[in-house]
CSV table of C-alpha atoms in Angstrom, one decimal:
chain,number,residue,atom,x,y,z
A,1,MET,CA,-20.1,-36.4,-38.2
A,2,SER,CA,-19.8,-36.7,-35.0
A,3,SER,CA,-17.0,-35.3,-33.2
A,4,GLY,CA,-17.8,-37.6,-30.1
A,5,ARG,CA,-18.1,-34.8,-28.1
A,6,THR,CA,-21.2,-34.0,-26.1
A,7,VAL,CA,-22.6,-30.2,-26.6
A,8,HIS,CA,-24.6,-28.7,-24.0
A,9,PRO,CA,-27.3,-25.8,-24.8
A,10,VAL,CA,-26.2,-22.3,-23.8
A,11,PRO,CA,-29.2,-21.2,-21.8
A,12,SER,CA,-30.5,-17.4,-22.3
A,13,HIS,CA,-29.1,-17.0,-18.6
A,14,THR,CA,-26.2,-19.4,-17.1
A,15,THR,CA,-27.1,-20.5,-13.7
A,16,MET,CA,-24.7,-22.3,-11.0
A,17,THR,CA,-27.1,-25.1,-11.7
A,18,ASP,CA,-26.8,-25.3,-15.4
A,19,VAL,CA,-22.8,-25.5,-14.7
A,20,ALA,CA,-23.3,-28.0,-11.8
A,21,ARG,CA,-25.4,-29.9,-14.6
A,22,VAL,CA,-22.4,-29.7,-17.1
A,23,ALA,CA,-19.9,-30.6,-14.6
A,24,GLY,CA,-21.7,-33.3,-13.2
A,25,VAL,CA,-21.3,-32.5,-10.0
A,26,SER,CA,-23.7,-30.7,-7.0
A,27,ILE,CA,-24.0,-27.0,-6.9
A,28,LYS,CA,-22.4,-26.7,-3.6
A,29,SER,CA,-19.2,-28.1,-5.4
A,30,VAL,CA,-19.3,-25.5,-7.8
A,31,SER,CA,-20.1,-23.1,-5.1
A,32,ARG,CA,-17.0,-23.9,-3.5
A,33,VAL,CA,-14.6,-24.0,-6.5
A,34,ILE,CA,-16.1,-20.5,-7.4
A,35,ASN,CA,-15.7,-19.2,-3.9
A,36,ASN,CA,-11.9,-20.5,-3.7
A,37,GLU,CA,-12.5,-22.7,-0.7
A,38,PRO,CA,-10.0,-25.0,0.9
A,39,HIS,CA,-9.4,-28.3,0.2
A,40,VAL,CA,-10.8,-28.4,-3.5
A,41,SER,CA,-9.6,-31.3,-5.5
A,42,GLN,CA,-7.8,-30.1,-8.9
A,43,ARG,CA,-9.8,-32.7,-10.7
A,44,LEU,CA,-13.2,-31.1,-9.7
A,45,ARG,CA,-11.9,-28.0,-10.0
A,46,GLU,CA,-10.9,-28.2,-13.6
A,47,LYS,CA,-14.2,-29.5,-14.1
A,48,VAL,CA,-16.3,-26.7,-12.8
A,49,GLU,CA,-14.0,-24.6,-14.5
A,50,ALA,CA,-14.5,-26.3,-17.9
A,51,ALA,CA,-18.3,-26.0,-17.4
A,52,ILE,CA,-17.7,-22.3,-16.4
A,53,ALA,CA,-15.9,-21.4,-19.8
A,54,GLU,CA,-18.1,-23.5,-22.0
A,55,LEU,CA,-21.5,-21.4,-20.5
A,56,ASP,CA,-19.6,-18.3,-20.3
A,57,TYR,CA,-21.2,-18.1,-16.9
A,58,VAL,CA,-20.3,-14.7,-14.7
A,59,PRO,CA,-21.0,-15.6,-10.9
A,60,ASP,CA,-23.7,-13.3,-9.5
A,61,THR,CA,-21.9,-11.5,-7.0
A,62,ALA,CA,-25.1,-9.8,-5.2
A,63,ALA,CA,-26.5,-13.8,-5.3
A,64,ARG,CA,-23.8,-14.7,-3.9
A,65,SER,CA,-23.9,-12.3,-1.1
A,66,LEU,CA,-27.2,-13.3,0.1
A,67,ALA,CA,-26.7,-16.9,0.0
A,68,GLY,CA,-24.1,-16.6,2.8
A,69,ALA,CA,-22.5,-14.5,5.3
A,70,ARG,CA,-20.3,-13.2,3.1
A,71,SER,CA,-20.8,-9.4,1.3
A,72,PHE,CA,-17.8,-10.0,-1.6
A,73,THR,CA,-16.6,-6.5,-0.6
A,74,ILE,CA,-13.1,-5.4,1.1
A,75,GLY,CA,-12.6,-1.9,2.2
A,76,VAL,CA,-9.4,0.3,2.2
A,77,LEU,CA,-9.0,2.2,5.0
A,78,PHE,CA,-6.8,5.7,4.6
A,79,ASP,CA,-5.8,8.6,7.0
A,80,ASN,CA,-2.9,10.1,4.2
A,81,PRO,CA,-2.9,13.1,2.3
A,82,SER,CA,-0.8,12.0,0.1
A,83,PRO,CA,-3.0,11.4,-3.6
A,84,ASN,CA,-0.1,9.9,-5.1
A,85,TYR,CA,0.2,7.3,-2.6
A,86,THR,CA,-3.9,6.5,-2.3
A,87,MET,CA,-4.2,5.8,-6.2
A,88,LYS,CA,-1.6,3.1,-6.1
A,89,VAL,CA,-2.7,1.1,-3.1
A,90,LEU,CA,-6.5,1.5,-4.7
A,91,ALA,CA,-5.1,0.3,-8.0
A,92,GLY,CA,-3.5,-2.9,-6.6
A,93,ALA,CA,-6.2,-3.7,-4.4
A,94,TYR,CA,-8.7,-3.3,-7.2
A,95,ARG,CA,-6.3,-5.4,-9.3
A,96,ALA,CA,-6.9,-8.2,-6.6
A,97,CYS,CA,-10.6,-7.9,-6.0
A,98,ILE,CA,-11.2,-8.0,-9.7
A,99,ASP,CA,-9.3,-11.3,-10.2
A,100,ASN,CA,-11.7,-12.8,-7.3
A,101,GLN,CA,-15.2,-11.3,-7.9
A,102,TYR,CA,-15.2,-8.8,-5.0
A,103,HIS,CA,-16.2,-5.0,-4.6
A,104,LEU,CA,-14.0,-2.6,-3.3
A,105,ARG,CA,-14.9,-0.1,-0.9
A,106,ILE,CA,-12.9,3.2,0.3
A,107,ASP,CA,-13.4,4.8,3.7
A,108,THR,CA,-11.4,7.7,5.2
A,109,LEU,CA,-10.6,7.9,9.2
A,110,ASP,CA,-9.6,10.3,11.2
A,111,SER,CA,-6.7,8.7,13.3
A,112,PHE,CA,-6.0,12.4,15.6
A,113,VAL,CA,-8.7,12.7,16.9
A,114,PRO,CA,-9.5,11.6,20.5
A,115,GLU,CA,-10.0,8.3,21.3
A,116,ALA,CA,-13.8,8.3,21.7
A,117,ASP,CA,-14.4,9.6,18.4
A,118,LEU,CA,-12.5,7.3,16.5
A,119,ARG,CA,-14.0,4.7,18.0
A,120,ARG,CA,-17.4,6.0,17.0
A,121,GLN,CA,-16.1,6.4,13.0
A,122,VAL,CA,-14.8,2.9,13.5
A,123,ASP,CA,-18.4,1.4,14.7
A,124,GLN,CA,-19.8,3.5,12.0
A,125,ILE,CA,-17.9,2.2,9.4
A,126,LEU,CA,-18.0,-1.5,10.5
A,127,ARG,CA,-21.8,-1.3,11.1
A,128,HIS,CA,-22.8,0.3,7.7
A,129,SER,CA,-19.9,-1.4,5.3
A,130,ARG,CA,-20.5,-5.2,6.0
A,131,CYS,CA,-17.0,-5.5,4.6
A,132,ASP,CA,-15.8,-9.1,4.3
A,133,GLY,CA,-12.2,-7.2,5.7
A,134,PHE,CA,-10.1,-4.4,5.6
A,135,ILE,CA,-6.6,-3.1,3.9
A,136,LEU,CA,-5.3,-0.5,6.9
A,137,THR,CA,-2.8,1.7,5.1
A,138,PRO,CA,-0.5,3.8,7.2
A,139,PRO,CA,-0.7,5.5,10.0
A,140,LEU,CA,-3.7,3.6,10.5
A,141,SER,CA,-1.7,0.7,10.6
A,142,ASP,CA,-1.0,1.8,14.1
A,143,ALA,CA,-3.6,2.6,15.3
A,144,LYS,CA,-4.3,0.5,18.2
A,145,VAL,CA,-7.9,1.2,18.8
A,146,LEU,CA,-8.8,0.6,15.2
A,147,LEU,CA,-6.9,-3.0,15.8
A,148,ASP,CA,-8.5,-4.0,18.6
A,149,MET,CA,-11.9,-3.2,17.7
A,150,LEU,CA,-11.8,-5.2,14.8
A,151,GLU,CA,-10.3,-7.9,16.5
A,152,ALA,CA,-13.1,-7.9,19.1
A,153,ARG,CA,-15.7,-8.5,16.2
A,154,GLY,CA,-13.7,-11.1,14.5
A,155,VAL,CA,-13.2,-8.9,11.5
A,156,ALA,CA,-10.4,-9.8,9.2
A,157,TYR,CA,-7.3,-7.2,8.3
A,158,SER,CA,-4.1,-7.1,7.0
A,159,ARG,CA,-1.8,-3.8,7.1
A,160,ILE,CA,0.3,-1.7,5.2
A,161,ALA,CA,3.9,-1.1,6.2
A,162,PRO,CA,3.2,-1.3,10.3
A,163,MET,CA,6.0,-0.5,12.7
A,164,LEU,CA,4.6,-1.6,15.7
A,165,ASP,CA,3.9,-5.2,16.9
A,166,VAL,CA,4.4,-6.1,13.3
A,167,ASP,CA,3.6,-10.0,13.9
A,168,ARG,CA,0.2,-9.2,15.1
A,169,SER,CA,-1.8,-9.2,12.2
A,170,MET,CA,-1.2,-9.9,8.2
A,171,ALA,CA,1.5,-7.6,6.7
A,172,VAL,CA,3.0,-6.2,3.9
A,173,MET,CA,6.0,-4.0,3.7
A,174,ILE,CA,9.3,-2.5,2.4
A,175,ASP,CA,12.4,-2.1,4.3
A,176,ASP,CA,12.1,1.6,5.1
A,177,THR,CA,15.0,1.9,7.6
A,178,ALA,CA,17.5,0.4,4.8
A,179,ALA,CA,16.0,2.1,1.8
A,180,ALA,CA,16.6,5.7,3.9
A,181,ALA,CA,20.2,4.4,4.6
A,182,ALA,CA,20.6,4.1,0.9
A,183,VAL,CA,19.8,7.5,0.4
A,184,ALA,CA,22.4,8.7,2.9
A,185,ASP,CA,25.3,6.4,1.5
A,186,LEU,CA,24.1,8.2,-2.0
A,187,PHE,CA,24.4,11.9,-0.3
A,188,TRP,CA,27.9,10.8,1.4
A,189,ALA,CA,29.5,9.2,-1.9
A,190,ARG,CA,28.2,12.2,-4.0
A,191,GLY,CA,30.4,14.3,-1.2
A,192,HIS,CA,27.8,16.3,0.5
A,193,ARG,CA,28.2,17.3,4.1
A,194,ARG,CA,25.3,19.4,5.0
A,195,ILE,CA,22.7,18.0,4.7
A,196,GLY,CA,18.7,18.4,5.7
A,197,ILE,CA,15.8,15.8,5.7
A,198,ILE,CA,12.2,16.8,5.7
A,199,ASN,CA,10.1,14.5,7.9
A,200,GLY,CA,6.8,12.9,7.6
A,201,PRO,CA,4.2,12.8,10.3
A,202,ASN,CA,5.7,11.1,13.3
A,203,THR,CA,2.4,8.8,13.7
A,204,HIS,CA,3.8,7.6,10.7
A,205,GLY,CA,5.1,4.1,11.2
A,206,ALA,CA,7.3,4.6,8.0
A,207,ALA,CA,8.2,8.0,8.1
A,208,VAL,CA,9.8,7.2,11.7
A,209,ASN,CA,11.6,4.3,9.8
A,210,ARG,CA,12.9,6.5,7.1
A,211,ARG,CA,14.2,9.0,9.4
A,212,ARG,CA,15.4,6.3,11.9
A,213,GLY,CA,17.5,4.6,8.9
A,214,PHE,CA,18.9,7.8,7.5
A,215,MET,CA,20.0,9.3,10.4
A,216,GLU,CA,21.6,6.4,12.0
A,217,ARG,CA,23.4,6.0,8.8
A,218,LEU,CA,24.8,9.9,8.8
A,219,LEU,CA,26.0,9.3,12.3
A,220,GLN,CA,28.0,6.0,11.2
A,221,LEU,CA,29.2,8.0,8.3
A,222,ASP,CA,30.3,11.0,10.7
A,223,PRO,CA,29.4,10.5,14.5
A,224,ALA,CA,29.8,14.2,14.9
A,225,ILE,CA,27.2,15.4,12.0
A,226,LEU,CA,25.2,17.8,12.0
A,227,VAL,CA,21.7,17.3,10.0
A,228,SER,CA,19.1,20.0,9.6
A,229,GLU,CA,15.4,19.0,10.1
A,230,ALA,CA,11.8,19.9,9.0
A,231,ASN,CA,8.1,18.6,9.2
A,232,GLY,CA,7.0,18.7,5.9
A,233,GLY,CA,3.8,16.2,6.8
A,234,PHE,CA,3.9,14.0,3.4
A,235,SER,CA,2.4,17.3,1.8
A,236,PHE,CA,3.6,19.4,-1.1
A,237,GLU,CA,2.3,22.1,0.9
A,238,GLY,CA,4.3,20.8,3.6
A,239,GLY,CA,7.8,20.5,1.1
A,240,ILE,CA,7.4,23.9,0.5
A,241,ALA,CA,7.5,25.5,4.1
A,242,ALA,CA,9.7,23.1,5.0
A,243,GLY,CA,12.4,23.9,2.0
A,244,HIS,CA,11.8,27.8,3.3
A,245,GLU,CA,12.9,26.9,6.7
A,246,LEU,CA,15.9,24.6,6.2
A,247,LEU,CA,16.9,26.9,3.1
A,248,ALA,CA,17.0,29.8,5.2
A,249,ALA,CA,20.2,29.5,7.1
A,250,ARG,CA,23.3,30.9,6.0
A,251,ARG,CA,24.9,27.7,5.6
A,252,TYR,CA,21.9,25.7,3.9
A,253,PRO,CA,22.1,22.4,3.1
A,254,THR,CA,23.2,20.9,-0.4
A,255,ALA,CA,21.3,17.6,0.0
A,256,ILE,CA,18.0,17.4,1.3
A,257,PHE,CA,16.0,13.8,1.9
A,258,ALA,CA,12.5,14.5,1.8
A,259,ALA,CA,10.4,11.1,3.2
A,260,ASN,CA,7.9,11.3,0.5
A,261,ASP,CA,7.7,12.1,-3.3
A,262,ASP,CA,5.0,14.9,-2.6
A,263,SER,CA,7.3,17.1,-0.2
A,264,ALA,CA,10.2,16.5,-2.2
A,265,ALA,CA,8.4,18.4,-4.8
A,266,GLY,CA,7.7,21.1,-2.7
A,267,VAL,CA,11.4,21.4,-1.7
A,268,ILE,CA,11.9,22.2,-5.7
A,269,VAL,CA,9.3,24.6,-5.7
A,270,ALA,CA,11.0,26.3,-2.4
A,271,CYS,CA,14.3,26.3,-4.3
A,272,SER,CA,13.0,28.0,-7.2
A,273,GLN,CA,11.5,30.5,-5.3
A,274,LEU,CA,14.9,31.6,-3.5
A,275,GLY,CA,16.3,31.5,-6.2
A,276,LEU,CA,18.4,28.2,-5.9
A,277,LYS,CA,19.1,25.6,-8.6
A,278,VAL,CA,18.3,21.9,-8.5
A,279,PRO,CA,20.8,19.7,-8.1
A,280,SER,CA,23.8,23.0,-8.7
A,281,ASP,CA,22.6,24.3,-5.6
A,282,VAL,CA,21.1,21.8,-3.7
A,283,SER,CA,20.5,18.1,-4.3
A,284,ILE,CA,17.3,16.5,-3.7
A,285,CYS,CA,15.8,13.2,-3.3
A,286,GLY,CA,12.3,11.7,-2.5
A,287,PHE,CA,10.4,8.5,-1.5
A,288,ASP,CA,8.2,6.5,-3.5
A,289,ASP,CA,8.7,6.9,-6.9
A,290,SER,CA,5.3,8.2,-7.6
A,291,TRP,CA,4.0,10.0,-10.9
A,292,ILE,CA,5.0,13.3,-9.6
A,293,ALA,CA,8.9,12.2,-9.6
A,294,LYS,CA,8.6,12.7,-13.4
A,295,SER,CA,6.3,15.6,-13.3
A,296,VAL,CA,8.7,17.8,-11.9
A,297,TRP,CA,12.1,19.2,-13.4
A,298,PRO,CA,15.0,17.9,-12.8
A,299,TYR,CA,13.2,14.7,-12.6
A,300,LEU,CA,13.6,13.5,-9.0
A,301,THR,CA,15.9,10.9,-7.6
A,302,THR,CA,13.8,9.0,-5.1
A,303,VAL,CA,13.7,5.7,-3.8
A,304,HIS,CA,10.9,3.4,-5.4
A,305,GLN,CA,8.7,1.0,-3.5
A,306,PRO,CA,5.8,-0.9,-5.2
A,307,ILE,CA,2.9,0.6,-3.3
A,308,ASP,CA,0.2,-1.2,-6.0
A,309,MET,CA,1.7,-4.8,-5.2
A,310,MET,CA,2.0,-4.2,-1.6
A,311,ALA,CA,-1.9,-3.7,-1.8
A,312,GLN,CA,-2.6,-6.2,-3.8
A,313,TYR,CA,-0.8,-8.6,-1.6
A,314,ALA,CA,-2.5,-7.1,1.4
A,315,ALA,CA,-5.9,-7.8,-0.5
A,316,GLN,CA,-5.3,-11.1,-1.4
A,317,MET,CA,-4.3,-11.9,2.4
A,318,VAL,CA,-7.6,-10.8,3.6
A,319,LEU,CA,-9.3,-12.5,0.7
A,320,SER,CA,-7.4,-15.9,1.4
A,321,ARG,CA,-10.1,-18.6,2.6
A,322,VAL,CA,-7.0,-20.3,3.9
A,323,SER,CA,-5.2,-20.0,6.9
A,324,LEU,CA,-1.8,-18.4,6.3
A,325,ASN,CA,1.3,-19.8,7.9
A,326,GLU,CA,3.5,-17.4,9.7
A,327,THR,CA,5.7,-16.9,6.8
A,328,GLN,CA,2.8,-16.1,4.6
A,329,ARG,CA,1.3,-13.5,7.3
A,330,LEU,CA,4.6,-11.3,7.0
A,331,ARG,CA,5.9,-10.0,3.3
A,332,GLN,CA,8.6,-7.8,2.8
A,333,LEU,CA,9.1,-6.9,-0.8
A,334,ASP,CA,12.3,-5.0,-2.3
A,335,PHE,CA,12.5,-1.4,-2.8
A,336,GLU,CA,15.0,-0.1,-5.3
A,337,LEU,CA,17.0,3.5,-5.5
A,338,ILE,CA,16.1,5.3,-9.1
A,339,LEU,CA,18.8,7.8,-10.2
A,340,ARG,CA,17.6,10.7,-11.8
A,341,ASP,CA,18.8,14.1,-12.2
A,342,SER,CA,18.0,15.9,-9.0
A,343,VAL,CA,21.2,14.4,-7.3
A,344,ALA,CA,24.7,16.0,-8.2
A,345,ASP,CA,28.0,15.9,-6.7
A,346,ALA,CA,28.3,18.5,-3.8
A,347,SER,CA,29.6,22.1,-5.5
């Protein structure tokens, strides 16, 4: 008995030509669907995808790269000391690459070198990576030399958490200013009036915005308030040193906001070294909600930002073959203040 359905023999090594034959379309049409090009009709897409499923066809990324100008690789550029942040960015970007059959490349730049040296670093990456585009992470998101060079060579890029000239490119961010203000409100509501902040690098846009949001909100609550400050550089070791600096004062802060979780964990260590208890003596709040927030004790109150989702959106922006409109070029995601055990009422 015949079902009336045409059964196509599956070749031992399925090619794009086989997909085109089964779908009854040209090879060019199959290529347009696989590469997610614009202006492909829904009917054509369904026919090609049905043939791909029937033949269990897996596109050959290497062959696709040789056949056209694209390398089917995007790169992520880092200059960030936080391993927790780095891993979340990679997880999100990798997810977008897998969904689009792309490879992911990782490179690091030192943005603190003289401009001529930075130009040489960027030139080396652009010469040898053959990436179709790049995701820029802070502080590279605001490195003007890097942005200028990418644009001059016509290389697509998106930025995570830029602070300067936000409308210049595709970008994904949260409202760091509002998030830090929420931490200030939390400390104030719990009765803290001697307050400290451990800042990130002043070349890092998000760190600058967090400090501004925190300080401005406290000054709104009490124009005469004095806030103790130290620099932790977004690192665990920097948090320990900054914690010792703030807690050495006779009237040390009863609440400290660290601009990321790594430095907040360092402050917890500094408290332990000085014989102070968290949170009964000192309340501590971090930022990021990385894995370290639940690897320390007490568990860390922190601001959750969806770093992996930010990276995934940034990658999708670069991978998009369609020109994004103004609302799609800039995406702001939500944050959440996560209350755990490291913040308590002031003694």
